[in-house]
């Protein structure tokens, strides 16, 4: 049972979300609290047949949903937004219980989820076409925008509430219907959000949820079923590649938000205290389990020692523990595989001459807690600088030359997020333009917002989420040419 729930009815409704006819069989799977190992819930373990049934429902509902006025679709999104705001405390408690993040972070994530719904409730009313000056007088040429159709969405465990809203609110605003499979570790907050969606009054079949302990077969069905016209996925580059391959037979559209290897660069003209605070935020939010986490910190020689001293002092004092305990800044990692990966990265650093300045070890026997860790004397070729660590580990690389550091920062297959701290305006523009990333934080350690286009280049993904650009990703452009005028 989850502590602090104000309305246990919402939690009880999670189990009932999948529509009759889309839940068959007796199979169940279990959801655990990563801080305590406690069993939180047993959910129906749905498979290919149930996914197909959910797709059929979404397909049947598509034309009716698209035929509503933009204002009517917007009204339902507004009601859902309001219900999420009203249930923030319970949604946050469910999120902390199943994912582990500190309750304050969970509340901020629920607020962020609500902000996406608000944004796209507004944006639903702003879908515009265009008229084009025709090259001859007997023609008129126009462009209209129409919803893509049924969208299959697969969301990750690290932001189990905001990713649901970020993916499906633009799709719904555009007039698409959706089938969503949340991560098997964190299906509960998605279930609670869908229970509230039912209360908001979405017509039958517009939003459909699949609970499943195993994603491969569901993903394959979503990619290969011709009734699904687009896939939107957030997760690893490896899985994104696989889904894209599976979508290629039908030339199905994809939006992919994949892995990153974000550089965080501190130049010698930076405000060092601000850079330390920004690095704490960019590295340790969500215990380092975000795809925009600072993965490698580059600090210019003249300010390296001062930065390291201040940074280590703050990191040492970050409180780690159960997300429900007050003042906790860092919760557990999602599972034991995450712990093992971190340990491998640290062992590689130590074997190659790097230094553990603080942290470096698991905490306790119970749960999956790891000490916030700072590593120095890191070189670009160490595993920790090459691969996404996805944990509370900050490797620091000393650098001398400003052009060389941009070259090293770009020397990766990834291109999601980068950060840098500097004050010289010429340098700020030069570096911002030279970094090969979809998003660049300048003198800030946090940039995610419903108002901004979130997404990456290179092998970090395709498409953007948030802002007016996020809506375009769910619309098809149709050119109309009228002759004989
Ligand atoms: C992520 O996609 O991992 C980061 C999400 C966010 O910063 O909101």
mmCIF file with all atom_site columns, C-alpha atoms and ligand atoms in Angstrom, residues 112 158-159 162-163 166 234 257 285 289-292 448 454, ligand 1:
data_model
loop_
_atom_site.group_PDB
_atom_site.id
_atom_site.type_symbol
_atom_site.label_atom_id
_atom_site.label_alt_id
_atom_site.label_comp_id
_atom_site.label_asym_id
_atom_site.label_entity_id
_atom_site.label_seq_id
_atom_site.pdbx_PDB_ins_code
_atom_site.Cartn_x
_atom_site.Cartn_y
_atom_site.Cartn_z
_atom_site.occupancy
_atom_site.B_iso_or_equiv
_atom_site.pdbx_formal_charge
_atom_site.auth_seq_id
_atom_site.auth_comp_id
_atom_site.auth_asym_id
_atom_site.auth_atom_id
_atom_site.pdbx_PDB_model_num
ATOM   1  C CA . UNK A 1 112 ? 5.028  19.438 -15.643 1.00 0.00 ? 112 UNK A CA 1
ATOM   2  C CA . UNK A 1 158 ? 12.294 7.706  -15.499 1.00 0.00 ? 158 UNK A CA 1
ATOM   3  C CA . UNK A 1 159 ? 9.510  10.283 -16.036 1.00 0.00 ? 159 UNK A CA 1
ATOM   4  C CA . UNK A 1 162 ? 5.367  13.804 -17.719 1.00 0.00 ? 162 UNK A CA 1
ATOM   5  C CA . UNK A 1 163 ? 6.324  11.529 -20.637 1.00 0.00 ? 163 UNK A CA 1
ATOM   6  C CA . UNK A 1 166 ? 4.251  15.028 -23.343 1.00 0.00 ? 166 UNK A CA 1
ATOM   7  C CA . UNK A 1 234 ? 11.210 7.463  -25.511 1.00 0.00 ? 234 UNK A CA 1
ATOM   8  C CA . UNK A 1 257 ? 13.570 10.512 -28.049 1.00 0.00 ? 257 UNK A CA 1
ATOM   9  C CA . UNK A 1 285 ? 18.137 15.473 -10.723 1.00 0.00 ? 285 UNK A CA 1
ATOM   10 C CA . UNK A 1 289 ? 18.473 9.028  -14.532 1.00 0.00 ? 289 UNK A CA 1
ATOM   11 C CA . UNK A 1 290 ? 17.449 11.468 -17.252 1.00 0.00 ? 290 UNK A CA 1
ATOM   12 C CA . UNK A 1 291 ? 18.449 11.359 -20.882 1.00 0.00 ? 291 UNK A CA 1
ATOM   13 C CA . UNK A 1 292 ? 19.504 15.011 -20.619 1.00 0.00 ? 292 UNK A CA 1
ATOM   14 C CA . UNK A 1 448 ? 12.901 21.080 -20.188 1.00 0.00 ? 448 UNK A CA 1
ATOM   15 C CA . UNK A 1 454 ? 12.560 18.914 -26.734 1.00 0.00 ? 454 UNK A CA 1
HETATM 16 C C1 . LIG B 2 .   ? 14.312 12.953 -20.146 1.00 0.00 ? 1   LIG B C1 1
HETATM 17 O O1 . LIG B 2 .   ? 13.670 12.802 -21.200 1.00 0.00 ? 1   LIG B O1 1
HETATM 18 O O2 . LIG B 2 .   ? 14.963 12.023 -19.643 1.00 0.00 ? 1   LIG B O2 1
HETATM 19 C C2 . LIG B 2 .   ? 14.313 14.282 -19.466 1.00 0.00 ? 1   LIG B C2 1
HETATM 20 C C3 . LIG B 2 .   ? 12.971 14.790 -19.319 1.00 0.00 ? 1   LIG B C3 1
HETATM 21 C C4 . LIG B 2 .   ? 12.933 16.124 -18.703 1.00 0.00 ? 1   LIG B C4 1
HETATM 22 O O3 . LIG B 2 .   ? 13.948 16.736 -18.408 1.00 0.00 ? 1   LIG B O3 1
HETATM 23 O O4 . LIG B 2 .   ? 11.798 16.600 -18.533 1.00 0.00 ? 1   LIG B O4 1
#
